[in-house]
Amino acid sequence: MNTPLLNVENLCIEFPTRRGTLVAVDDISFTINPGEIVGVVGESGAGKSLTGQSIIGLLEPPGRIAGGSIRLNDQRIDNLPENQMRKIRGKKIGMIFQDPLTSLNPLYTIGKQLIETIQTHTDMTVTQAREHAVNLLEEVGIPAAAKRIDHYPYQFSGGMRQRVVIALALCVNPLLIIADEPTTALDVSIQAQIITLLKKLCKDHGTAVILITHDMGVIAETADRVAVMYAGRLVEVGLVRQVVKQAAHPYAKGLMNAIPSLTKRVEKLTQIDGTMPGLKDIPNGCAFHPRCPDCMDICREKRPELTDIGPTQVACWSYHDCKH
Amino acid sequence: MTANTDTAPLLKATGLKQEFDVSKPLLNRLLERKPRQFLTAVDGVDFSVKPGETFALVGESGCGKSTIANMVVGLYKPTSGKIYFDSIDMSTIASHREEMKLRRRMSMIFQDPYASLNPRWRVTKIISEPIRAFGLLNEKQAILDRTAGLLRKVGLSARDGDKFPHEFSGGQRQRISIARALASEPEFIVCDEPTSALDVSVQAQILNLMSDLQRQFNLSYLFISHDLAVVRHMSDRVGVMYLGRLCETAQVDDLFNNPLHPYTRLLIDTIPDIEMTGRERTPVQGEIPNPMDPPKGCPFHPRCPLAEDHCRTTQPTLRSIGEGRSVACHAIA
Ligand SMILES: Nc1ncnc2c1ncn2[C@@H]1O[C@H](COP(=O)(O)OP(=O)(O)OP(=O)(O)O)[C@@H](O)[C@H]1O
Ligand SMILES: Nc1ncnc2c1ncn2[C@@H]1O[C@H](COP(=O)(O)OP(=O)(O)OP(=O)(O)O)[C@@H](O)[C@H]1O
Ligand code: SF4
Ligand SMILES: [Mg+2]
Ligand SMILES: [Mg+2]
């Protein structure tokens, strides 16, 4: 087997607080191959963004990696000093944030921000960088890019700002892009363009993408594999078609059923009752057990590990022989 | 959910227009000898929302949906056009007190749960802000009780009131803004992408909650979303916008079963294929127009498969073509 581009092993992320340590990401492992698009879905607060931020080394203190390792092309990147990590960030790993406002400086024109980023990582002249920036803006669908490049972020709509952020992440051709809700603010037709763009990049440049989103439509169309997270843990990982059509884990099943359908109108959407526990009160055993329709005794006591079940990996006792 | 056709609208907008000044700074303009430049974000939009009804606005990013939302709740002053709430022309209200009395009856859930919550305030303070601003409750304990109840309503716990926004994930923050929007017990809520930051299972809970509240209190929603499946699920009527104008309005089922305007058809063709039938999305045709320099004639003509000469010169108006349906297209008789 080829070495994966990214190898995350037993990653734990915690927040020390006065009232004790909160574990936000709890022992997760996965790999990503060059050019592969892996979707990450799951309940809000499940730890998807934190996982992404830890890979690119932008975990905000007091959050910290408490265990495990992250390797990019076999090089450990989770314990690099900030000055080395800064070189990897932007050049090898790009990030598209959930919130376009945090990645754009409101005081500078978008052109200035793009040109600066391009010049930091390449030896283009200002004129070349500007030309490159205009091309990128056109590629992500900003109309009259040559003119709008001199505008400030507030002069753009929410969706247009996100396209600028995408252009910013793409500008130096990274190996891996972590896209955190990249199309959440976008309407479907622009979304289709961005998705096509992401897919094209992966194909042409072998760029891998971690696509964090709650839009299963986007995942279904774009991703090769999908990972489902719940309360800081991975509960199911598999080929996208398999998970969308025949999710195995009870949480993943519930998630798929909650998607509003375009073809049949229902009075009430199917919902998973209850809420995901806060980090302070994650239950023993399987974190999903209080909301699970299939809960058994063992689920309340022992945590199920992610195990191969046919074509997918699932962390759920109802798929295990409980030998231990 | 379907409102009676002859009830008076709770909200009515006529000829709504919003221009933004996007000129370069004065000095640059003088040096480059450039005139002032304006961007028309919303141009001549009419719609109404009846009590208990959900009217949805859909359309491409940048077509002016949020701008309309901001005008409706009074954050932007329309360049021209009028907004009537409960038959009162909002622009003619003289006293601050009168205005507050009306504003209390409407609220807004914003698109961006990050920018819309004050990072230095605890959640309780954020949620109770409308209660205090409108003077609905004065006693401290009563305010605390109300905010605790609101937090539970949106699926958070009363204890979360002591925290700051940054301690929550994106989706949790959006629940906080929903709780805040409910705080003044409004009749009319503008929901600008209320669930686009939420995962689908929380989205299902929030949408179910919004429907329940609507039934319970006969709430009206102006509902903005780019997720057409959500729009289909939530709304009674839909307005499709293109480049600052409405190009089609229809009952929700009519719109999805039989889209008439060529842009509406394009929009419905580009919905992601969640059923994974292998259907390829129709790639977007043509250039996305520049709102600072919109095409002459029908703004959609450069991308329209049905465009004829007439479309390139004359702008179609939104015409009623029968039962609750209007289309702005020369090709649709
Ligand atoms: N600074 C912090 N202090 C304490 N807890 C935090 C902090 N930042 C994040 N958390 C917690 O970590 C958990 C994971 O957060 P994360 O942002 O990764 O969620 P997410 O899966 O991306 O959710 P969403 O879909 O809503 O964006 C959440 O429960 C959140 O409350
Ligand atoms: N304050 C402003 N100054 C100048 N231009 C603006 C301003 N606010 C919005 N615009 C412009 O007005 C147009 C409409 O923006 P608006 O935010 O209403 O779009 P939207 O339909 O909500 O899009 P999205 O789906 O991306 O949120 C866009 O071209 C935008 O660039
Ligand atoms: S391990 Fe048990 S509680 Fe957890 S999802 Fe499976 S059946 Fe449900
Ligand atoms: Mg997140
Ligand atoms: Mg908007």
XYZ file of C-alpha atoms and ligand atoms in Angstrom:
729
model
C 0.000 0.000 0.000
C 1.100 3.558 -0.725
C 1.883 5.797 2.171
C -1.058 8.045 2.843
C -0.633 11.790 2.437
C -2.014 12.389 5.883
C -1.999 9.975 8.774
C -3.787 10.898 11.966
C -3.310 8.459 14.821
C -5.084 8.452 18.162
C -5.548 12.209 18.102
C -6.863 13.718 21.331
C -7.655 17.401 21.796
C -8.455 18.848 25.176
C -9.270 22.116 26.900
C -7.893 22.570 30.391
C -10.371 24.572 32.437
C -10.638 25.520 36.071
C -13.206 22.809 36.579
C -11.119 20.087 34.984
C -10.012 19.006 31.550
C -12.531 18.803 28.732
C -11.823 16.245 26.038
C -13.187 17.610 22.775
C -11.627 15.113 20.364
C -11.204 11.676 21.829
C -8.787 9.222 20.242
C -9.526 9.409 16.540
C -7.478 7.855 13.735
C -7.827 8.142 9.989
C -5.763 8.485 6.824
C -6.091 10.467 3.631
C -4.523 9.540 0.321
C -3.172 11.999 -2.232
C -5.969 13.422 -4.337
C -8.648 11.944 -2.131
C -11.646 13.897 -0.891
C -12.772 12.845 2.545
C -15.972 14.304 3.904
C -16.379 14.869 7.635
C -19.914 15.159 8.931
C -21.497 15.091 12.344
C -23.393 16.933 14.989
C -22.553 20.541 15.609
C -19.863 20.601 18.298
C -18.702 17.062 17.509
C -15.143 18.282 17.029
C -14.944 18.517 13.259
C -13.481 22.014 13.137
C -11.053 21.287 15.972
C -9.769 18.254 14.099
C -9.197 20.413 11.033
C -7.552 23.177 13.019
C -5.181 20.765 14.741
C -3.994 19.380 11.405
C -3.060 22.813 10.135
C -1.629 23.811 13.514
C -4.139 26.526 14.227
C -5.701 25.153 17.349
C -6.522 28.106 19.519
C -5.230 27.978 23.074
C -6.215 26.840 25.614
C -7.127 24.009 23.241
C -4.190 21.611 22.813
C -3.259 18.296 21.313
C -3.125 15.972 24.272
C -2.108 12.805 22.518
C -1.598 11.002 19.247
C 0.217 12.124 16.142
C -0.377 13.795 12.789
C 1.893 12.961 9.872
C 2.034 14.657 6.501
C 3.992 12.571 3.963
C 5.428 10.654 6.911
C 6.717 13.795 8.597
C 5.293 14.564 12.017
C 3.651 17.973 11.968
C 1.780 18.052 15.244
C 4.829 18.991 17.317
C 6.611 21.434 15.006
C 7.672 24.846 16.265
C 5.492 27.663 14.991
C 8.050 29.051 12.511
C 8.317 25.672 10.731
C 4.586 25.102 10.857
C 4.010 28.482 9.259
C 5.932 27.307 6.181
C 3.765 24.224 5.884
C 0.611 26.183 6.411
C -0.420 27.960 3.273
C 2.176 26.208 1.119
C 1.438 22.543 1.814
C -1.827 22.734 3.692
C -4.423 25.359 2.911
C -7.486 26.097 4.932
C -10.908 27.408 4.086
C -12.625 28.446 7.268
C -16.244 28.129 8.286
C -16.353 31.844 8.932
C -15.186 33.961 5.995
C -14.812 37.025 8.204
C -12.020 35.563 10.295
C -9.869 34.841 7.266
C -10.280 38.216 5.617
C -8.869 41.391 7.050
C -11.619 43.993 6.877
C -9.092 46.818 6.569
C -7.435 45.659 3.352
C -8.789 45.198 -0.137
C -9.123 41.579 -1.132
C -6.511 42.162 -3.825
C -3.920 43.235 -1.280
C -4.611 40.131 0.795
C -4.374 37.760 -2.155
C -1.229 39.353 -3.560
C 0.462 39.312 -0.171
C -0.287 35.610 0.340
C 0.926 34.735 -3.148
C 4.136 36.692 -2.663
C 4.846 35.106 0.709
C 4.962 31.650 -0.823
C 6.247 32.285 -4.363
C 8.702 34.657 -6.018
C 6.171 36.332 -8.286
C 6.358 40.063 -8.874
C 3.470 42.234 -7.775
C 2.182 42.434 -11.335
C 2.343 38.660 -11.794
C 0.751 38.063 -8.431
C -2.033 40.469 -9.235
C -2.701 38.746 -12.536
C -2.725 35.376 -10.795
C -5.118 36.757 -8.188
C -7.531 38.054 -10.808
C -7.476 34.653 -12.527
C -8.223 32.912 -9.258
C -11.110 35.239 -8.487
C -12.530 34.512 -11.916
C -12.050 30.803 -11.352
C -14.113 30.943 -8.160
C -16.805 32.922 -9.917
C -16.400 36.558 -8.890
C -17.880 38.685 -11.664
C -15.776 41.575 -12.980
C -12.829 40.243 -10.988
C -10.364 42.784 -12.341
C -12.481 45.541 -10.862
C -13.700 43.898 -7.668
C -10.180 42.944 -6.639
C -9.805 46.488 -5.296
C -12.875 46.290 -3.092
C -13.035 45.662 0.627
C -14.542 42.527 2.155
C -17.629 44.330 3.487
C -18.589 45.260 -0.046
C -19.156 41.601 -0.902
C -22.102 39.401 -0.087
C -21.625 36.494 2.336
C -21.250 34.012 -0.481
C -18.839 36.153 -2.445
C -16.639 36.602 0.608
C -16.446 32.842 0.938
C -15.380 32.528 -2.675
C -12.601 35.022 -1.985
C -11.484 32.871 0.936
C -11.437 29.850 -1.332
C -9.276 31.744 -3.810
C -6.960 32.610 -0.920
C -6.567 28.942 0.030
C -5.942 27.861 -3.547
C -3.410 30.502 -4.455
C -0.286 28.420 -3.792
C -1.461 24.953 -4.862
C -1.284 23.108 -1.538
C -1.102 19.293 -1.123
C -4.022 19.250 1.239
C -6.891 21.624 1.681
C -8.952 21.629 4.817
C -12.281 23.075 3.831
C -14.449 23.825 6.838
C -18.012 24.425 5.622
C -16.727 25.973 2.397
C -20.094 26.137 0.680
C -22.366 26.729 3.640
C -22.944 30.352 2.735
C -23.319 29.669 -0.954
C -26.371 29.090 -3.075
C -26.657 25.909 -5.068
C -25.472 27.179 -8.404
C -22.277 28.686 -7.001
C -21.956 25.641 -4.779
C -21.981 23.467 -7.885
C -19.183 25.579 -9.326
C -17.075 25.424 -6.179
C -17.573 21.678 -5.914
C -16.585 21.251 -9.547
C -13.563 23.426 -8.861
C -12.504 21.410 -5.824
C -12.931 18.159 -7.717
C -10.947 19.486 -10.661
C -8.104 20.553 -8.379
C -7.924 17.143 -6.808
C -7.781 15.526 -10.201
C -5.319 17.921 -11.827
C -2.932 18.526 -8.964
C -3.484 15.523 -6.749
C -4.669 17.882 -4.016
C -6.398 16.058 -1.206
C -9.321 17.682 0.567
C -10.813 17.278 3.993
C -14.306 18.548 3.438
C -16.068 19.427 6.670
C -19.726 20.121 6.093
C -23.176 19.230 7.252
C -24.511 19.304 3.722
C -24.872 15.664 2.784
C -25.729 16.690 -0.773
C -22.283 18.191 -1.163
C -20.636 15.163 0.431
C -22.602 12.753 -1.729
C -21.449 14.511 -4.863
C -17.899 15.314 -3.969
C -16.324 12.982 -1.465
C -14.744 9.595 -1.998
C -15.070 8.582 1.627
C -16.956 10.054 4.530
C -16.245 10.081 8.263
C -19.084 10.609 10.729
C -18.219 12.180 14.086
C -20.210 12.265 17.290
C -19.135 13.808 20.599
C -15.453 13.920 19.698
C -15.299 10.392 18.318
C -15.446 8.777 14.921
C -18.503 6.553 14.755
C -18.444 5.508 11.119
C -15.992 5.749 8.220
C -16.713 4.395 4.782
C -17.222 4.916 1.095
C -19.619 7.751 0.578
C -22.189 5.754 -1.348
C -22.278 3.085 1.321
C -22.728 5.537 4.190
C -25.329 7.673 2.442
C -27.400 4.747 1.249
C -26.889 2.272 4.059
C -25.477 3.920 7.117
C -24.700 1.358 9.799
C -24.218 3.342 13.002
C -27.496 4.403 14.634
C -26.368 8.047 14.765
C -25.324 8.034 11.107
C -28.664 6.462 10.194
C -30.522 9.183 12.088
C -28.444 11.831 10.373
C -29.298 10.525 6.920
C -32.993 10.402 7.763
C -33.061 14.001 8.989
C -32.239 15.411 5.559
C -35.265 17.172 4.086
C -36.275 15.565 0.840
C -37.039 17.443 -2.331
C -39.334 14.794 -3.631
C -41.625 14.083 -0.736
C -42.991 16.737 1.582
C -43.492 15.660 5.166
C -45.295 17.368 8.022
C -42.353 16.913 10.376
C -38.743 16.094 9.645
C -37.342 13.003 11.268
C -35.189 14.167 14.115
C -32.868 12.488 16.556
C -34.358 13.487 19.883
C -32.201 14.983 22.568
C -28.957 16.834 22.116
C -25.377 15.843 21.949
C -23.931 15.937 25.465
C -21.724 18.856 26.425
C -18.046 18.086 26.853
C -18.461 18.080 30.623
C -20.986 15.280 30.631
C -20.083 12.821 27.932
C -21.631 9.589 29.145
C -19.714 6.406 29.825
C -19.642 3.681 27.246
C -20.919 4.691 23.866
C -21.349 8.468 23.837
C -24.519 8.099 21.769
C -26.260 5.618 24.064
C -28.760 7.982 25.770
C -30.219 8.896 22.369
C -29.851 5.519 20.712
C -32.887 3.451 19.792
C -30.783 0.241 19.794
C -29.050 0.789 23.138
C -28.025 -2.362 25.052
C -26.498 -2.885 28.498
C -22.935 -3.017 27.265
C -23.387 0.324 25.485
C -23.751 2.041 28.841
C -20.523 0.579 30.176
C -17.920 0.120 27.497
C -16.847 2.317 24.679
C -17.171 0.594 21.272
C -14.014 0.895 19.114
C -14.022 1.685 15.417
C -13.941 -1.760 13.788
C -14.112 -3.073 10.229
C -17.632 -4.207 9.472
C -17.640 -5.345 5.878
C -16.911 -2.326 3.699
C -17.114 0.306 6.444
C -15.688 0.920 9.884
C -18.237 1.340 12.634
C -17.987 1.997 16.366
C -21.158 0.403 17.679
C -21.788 -2.601 19.914
C -24.724 -3.823 17.906
C -22.222 -4.811 15.196
C -19.779 -6.510 17.571
C -19.540 -9.857 19.216
C -19.130 -8.695 22.763
C -16.317 -11.085 23.614
C -14.401 -9.080 26.174
C -49.875 26.620 7.663
C -51.474 27.879 4.467
C -52.822 31.328 5.087
C -56.173 32.491 3.920
C -55.877 34.281 0.573
C -57.905 37.298 1.579
C -56.351 38.121 4.948
C -54.485 41.413 4.984
C -50.721 40.975 4.812
C -48.725 41.473 7.991
C -45.780 42.733 5.991
C -45.913 44.343 2.603
C -43.031 45.713 0.556
C -43.552 47.789 -2.562
C -40.958 49.004 -5.030
C -38.160 48.246 -2.633
C -34.807 49.514 -3.848
C -31.368 49.677 -2.273
C -28.353 51.361 -3.798
C -24.910 51.172 -2.244
C -22.261 53.754 -2.879
C -19.180 51.779 -3.911
C -17.148 54.732 -5.167
C -13.456 54.907 -4.536
C -12.339 57.456 -1.945
C -12.816 61.054 -3.058
C -9.118 61.675 -3.723
C -8.746 58.623 -5.966
C -11.886 59.619 -7.810
C -10.537 63.071 -8.475
C -7.140 61.776 -9.574
C -8.582 59.111 -11.836
C -11.418 61.365 -12.982
C -13.970 58.700 -12.190
C -17.597 59.433 -11.323
C -19.275 58.073 -8.214
C -20.243 54.468 -8.588
C -23.365 52.797 -7.288
C -24.343 49.198 -6.940
C -28.044 48.480 -7.075
C -28.419 45.520 -4.743
C -32.217 45.429 -4.747
C -34.347 46.972 -7.447
C -38.117 47.340 -7.472
C -39.097 44.358 -5.343
C -42.726 43.811 -4.261
C -43.883 41.076 -1.944
C -46.108 40.490 1.024
C -46.266 38.048 3.919
C -49.541 37.123 5.553
C -50.039 36.293 9.216
C -48.949 32.726 9.847
C -47.340 32.415 6.454
C -43.801 31.566 5.450
C -42.553 33.420 2.423
C -39.155 32.273 1.218
C -36.591 34.163 -0.826
C -34.163 32.104 -2.850
C -31.537 33.010 -5.402
C -27.868 33.117 -6.143
C -25.333 34.511 -3.749
C -25.238 38.279 -4.034
C -28.715 38.640 -5.541
C -29.845 40.847 -2.668
C -31.633 38.535 -0.220
C -29.826 39.716 2.905
C -30.168 43.310 1.769
C -33.953 42.870 1.692
C -33.828 41.244 5.116
C -31.876 44.188 6.487
C -34.303 46.707 5.023
C -37.315 44.869 6.407
C -36.023 44.948 9.976
C -34.857 48.536 9.643
C -31.091 48.030 9.581
C -30.850 49.603 6.130
C -33.026 52.461 4.980
C -34.450 51.709 1.528
C -33.218 54.059 -1.200
C -36.799 54.075 -2.359
C -39.932 51.997 -1.918
C -42.040 51.329 1.110
C -42.385 48.736 3.809
C -45.724 48.378 5.537
C -46.019 46.451 8.769
C -49.560 45.763 9.871
C -50.616 48.369 7.261
C -48.411 51.057 8.816
C -45.860 52.708 6.541
C -42.606 52.231 8.445
C -41.054 55.353 6.923
C -43.751 57.657 8.304
C -43.417 56.742 11.952
C -42.502 59.902 13.751
C -41.816 59.003 17.347
C -39.177 56.654 18.648
C -41.744 55.087 20.954
C -44.077 54.225 18.088
C -41.195 52.702 16.192
C -40.096 50.585 19.150
C -43.633 49.356 19.535
C -43.622 48.061 15.990
C -40.017 46.836 15.983
C -40.694 44.687 19.004
C -43.109 42.713 16.897
C -40.413 41.660 14.444
C -36.981 40.178 14.840
C -34.227 38.640 12.824
C -32.058 35.562 12.804
C -28.842 36.384 11.015
C -26.899 34.477 8.403
C -23.674 34.678 10.331
C -23.778 33.326 13.893
C -20.243 34.598 14.476
C -20.626 38.228 13.599
C -24.072 38.635 15.112
C -23.277 37.735 18.732
C -21.382 40.193 20.895
C -18.242 38.258 21.941
C -17.869 40.150 25.218
C -21.353 39.420 26.510
C -22.474 36.325 28.333
C -25.202 34.388 26.598
C -27.859 35.417 29.117
C -27.126 39.048 28.422
C -27.226 38.471 24.666
C -30.567 36.718 24.773
C -32.166 39.139 27.195
C -31.027 42.188 25.244
C -34.348 42.556 23.347
C -36.256 42.010 26.595
C -34.412 44.906 28.200
C -34.315 47.094 25.098
C -38.073 46.922 24.713
C -38.677 47.038 28.453
C -40.707 43.822 28.441
C -39.569 42.619 31.856
C -37.836 44.593 34.547
C -37.225 42.239 37.388
C -33.879 40.485 37.272
C -35.170 37.077 38.275
C -38.004 37.227 35.743
C -35.497 38.033 32.991
C -33.274 35.148 34.085
C -36.216 32.768 34.100
C -37.285 33.864 30.661
C -33.781 33.437 29.184
C -33.424 30.025 30.811
C -36.698 29.000 29.202
C -35.563 30.312 25.828
C -32.284 28.412 26.068
C -34.146 25.183 26.747
C -36.516 25.888 23.884
C -33.655 25.890 21.419
C -32.045 22.798 22.897
C -29.376 24.334 25.101
C -29.264 24.160 28.858
C -29.995 26.983 31.281
C -26.420 26.745 32.544
C -25.132 27.760 29.101
C -26.339 31.281 29.898
C -23.211 31.954 31.924
C -20.882 31.245 29.021
C -19.483 33.438 26.279
C -20.202 32.883 22.561
C -16.668 31.651 21.803
C -17.251 28.654 24.035
C -19.827 27.319 21.598
C -19.545 25.658 18.231
C -21.036 27.296 15.158
C -24.298 25.446 15.388
C -24.714 26.086 19.082
C -24.208 29.784 18.424
C -26.973 29.801 15.869
C -29.326 28.379 18.497
C -28.367 31.286 20.735
C -29.343 33.750 18.030
C -32.630 31.937 17.526
C -33.301 32.198 21.251
C -32.532 35.911 21.079
C -34.873 36.354 18.123
C -37.679 34.750 20.112
C -37.052 36.858 23.217
C -39.364 39.750 22.396
C -42.153 37.343 21.436
C -42.354 38.707 17.903
C -45.060 37.952 15.349
C -42.784 38.255 12.393
C -39.287 36.835 12.109
C -36.845 37.411 9.307
C -34.729 34.288 9.076
C -31.598 34.847 7.024
C -30.107 31.389 6.461
C -31.127 30.307 9.973
C -29.862 26.753 9.656
C -27.036 26.938 7.177
C -24.472 26.650 9.970
C -26.219 23.672 11.521
C -25.770 19.984 10.881
C -28.787 18.236 9.456
C -29.965 16.592 12.645
C -29.909 19.869 14.556
C -31.354 21.538 11.490
C -34.263 19.105 11.615
C -34.830 19.975 15.274
C -34.640 23.721 14.641
C -36.907 23.585 11.603
C -39.403 21.459 13.515
C -39.154 23.922 16.389
C -39.733 26.856 14.047
C -42.779 25.136 12.557
C -44.153 24.381 16.031
C -43.666 27.970 17.168
C -45.303 29.160 13.992
C -48.392 27.033 14.587
C -48.511 27.916 18.258
C -48.204 31.688 17.889
C -49.280 32.173 14.276
C -45.814 33.513 13.444
C -44.934 34.812 10.000
C -41.550 34.113 8.533
C -39.554 35.758 5.814
C -37.311 32.794 5.209
C -34.046 33.102 3.324
C -32.120 30.018 2.410
C -30.043 28.677 -0.406
C -30.992 25.119 0.513
C -33.927 24.401 -1.741
C -34.890 21.240 0.095
C -35.232 23.297 3.267
C -37.220 25.956 1.426
C -39.509 23.315 0.017
C -40.068 21.928 3.473
C -40.634 25.213 5.276
C -42.382 27.654 3.004
C -45.872 28.346 1.721
C -44.812 30.690 -1.039
C -41.452 31.348 -2.658
C -39.940 34.349 -4.407
C -37.008 33.642 -6.709
C -34.543 36.515 -7.013
C -32.055 37.280 -9.688
C -29.692 40.243 -9.607
C -31.759 42.301 -7.198
C -35.158 41.565 -8.763
C -37.872 39.023 -8.304
C -38.188 36.842 -11.378
C -40.868 34.430 -10.156
C -43.201 34.064 -7.200
C -45.364 31.007 -6.667
C -46.880 28.609 -4.194
C -44.127 26.265 -3.117
C -45.475 23.122 -4.791
C -46.128 24.890 -8.067
C -42.617 26.258 -8.068
C -40.935 22.910 -7.560
C -43.283 20.821 -9.679
C -43.500 23.254 -12.515
C -40.827 25.959 -12.477
C -41.586 28.509 -15.175
C -38.874 31.139 -15.259
C -35.737 29.852 -17.014
C -33.647 30.895 -14.007
C -35.884 28.979 -11.615
C -35.429 25.937 -13.820
C -31.667 26.379 -13.753
C -31.762 26.687 -9.973
C -33.780 23.522 -9.546
C -31.487 21.667 -11.944
C -28.432 22.508 -9.851
C -29.705 20.964 -6.617
C -27.149 18.452 -5.302
C -27.969 14.864 -5.991
C -28.376 13.474 -2.494
C -30.281 10.439 -3.702
C -27.088 9.617 -5.614
C -28.794 8.684 -8.801
C -25.610 9.686 -10.605
C -27.360 12.651 -12.171
C -24.765 15.269 -13.083
C -25.615 18.794 -12.104
C -26.226 21.055 -15.028
C -23.152 23.250 -15.105
C -23.908 26.925 -14.694
C -24.189 28.504 -18.107
C -22.620 31.808 -18.974
C -21.054 34.547 -16.933
C -22.280 35.532 -13.537
C -23.427 39.093 -14.047
C -21.795 42.060 -12.402
C -24.310 43.884 -10.207
C -22.485 47.179 -10.759
C -23.108 46.916 -14.462
C -26.175 44.730 -14.914
C -27.068 43.482 -18.403
C -29.557 45.552 -20.392
C -33.018 44.183 -20.929
C -33.753 41.051 -18.929
C -30.908 40.716 -16.413
C -30.893 36.951 -17.006
C -30.563 37.072 -20.794
C -26.807 36.352 -21.047
C -27.373 32.978 -19.394
C -30.831 32.212 -20.696
C -31.429 29.418 -23.209
C -34.661 31.061 -24.369
C -33.291 34.574 -24.886
C -34.380 36.434 -27.996
C -33.614 39.924 -29.313
C -36.472 41.413 -27.370
C -34.959 40.121 -24.104
C -31.698 41.944 -24.766
C -33.381 45.321 -24.963
C -36.545 45.323 -22.889
C -36.734 44.442 -19.250
C -39.647 42.122 -18.455
C -41.847 43.093 -15.512
C -43.226 40.720 -12.930
C -46.710 39.876 -14.202
C -49.387 37.806 -12.572
C -50.152 34.737 -14.666
C -52.869 33.264 -12.502
C -53.507 31.904 -9.031
C -50.772 33.332 -6.792
C -48.159 33.135 -9.490
C -46.091 35.821 -11.154
C -43.256 35.576 -13.647
C -40.941 38.157 -15.184
C -40.060 36.642 -18.546
C -40.903 37.529 -22.124
C -40.969 33.875 -23.136
C -43.668 32.937 -20.625
C -47.061 34.060 -21.853
N -12.180 27.626 23.533
C -12.991 26.608 23.874
N -13.222 26.325 25.185
C -14.005 25.292 25.547
N -14.614 24.467 24.663
C -14.434 24.699 23.343
C -13.621 25.774 22.879
N -13.622 25.742 21.516
C -14.410 24.704 21.152
N -14.897 24.069 22.250
C -15.787 22.907 22.252
O -15.221 21.875 21.475
C -16.252 21.141 20.839
C -15.943 20.923 19.378
O -16.001 22.142 18.680
P -15.866 22.244 17.086
O -15.821 23.694 16.761
O -14.753 21.399 16.597
O -17.255 21.633 16.593
P -17.762 21.330 15.118
O -17.903 19.863 14.994
O -16.912 22.026 14.125
O -19.224 21.980 15.157
P -20.022 22.874 14.099
O -20.629 21.938 13.114
O -21.078 23.514 14.934
O -19.058 23.848 13.511
C -17.558 21.886 21.091
O -18.314 21.200 22.058
C -17.117 23.229 21.610
O -18.057 23.716 22.551
N -22.699 47.464 2.574
C -22.543 47.200 1.268
N -21.829 48.024 0.469
C -21.689 47.775 -0.849
N -22.217 46.707 -1.478
C -22.943 45.835 -0.748
C -23.138 46.027 0.660
N -23.889 44.999 1.137
C -24.148 44.199 0.073
N -23.586 44.706 -1.062
C -23.680 44.137 -2.413
O -25.065 43.982 -2.693
C -25.307 42.771 -3.397
C -26.335 41.942 -2.624
O -25.767 41.473 -1.389
P -26.561 40.581 -0.346
O -25.708 40.429 0.860
O -27.928 41.128 -0.160
O -26.664 39.208 -1.123
P -27.339 37.817 -0.698
O -28.390 37.536 -1.707
O -27.720 37.839 0.728
O -26.123 36.831 -0.964
P -25.584 35.578 -0.104
O -26.439 34.403 -0.499
O -24.180 35.432 -0.607
O -25.675 35.941 1.347
C -23.941 42.115 -3.590
O -23.462 42.407 -4.874
C -23.079 42.762 -2.541
O -21.741 42.813 -2.980
S -22.972 1.151 20.742
Fe -25.017 0.857 21.551
S -25.691 2.869 22.155
Fe -23.935 3.142 20.832
S -24.829 3.392 18.850
Fe -24.383 1.233 19.020
S -26.244 0.334 19.799
Fe -26.447 2.529 20.091
Mg -17.196 23.701 12.940
Mg -27.044 36.838 2.433
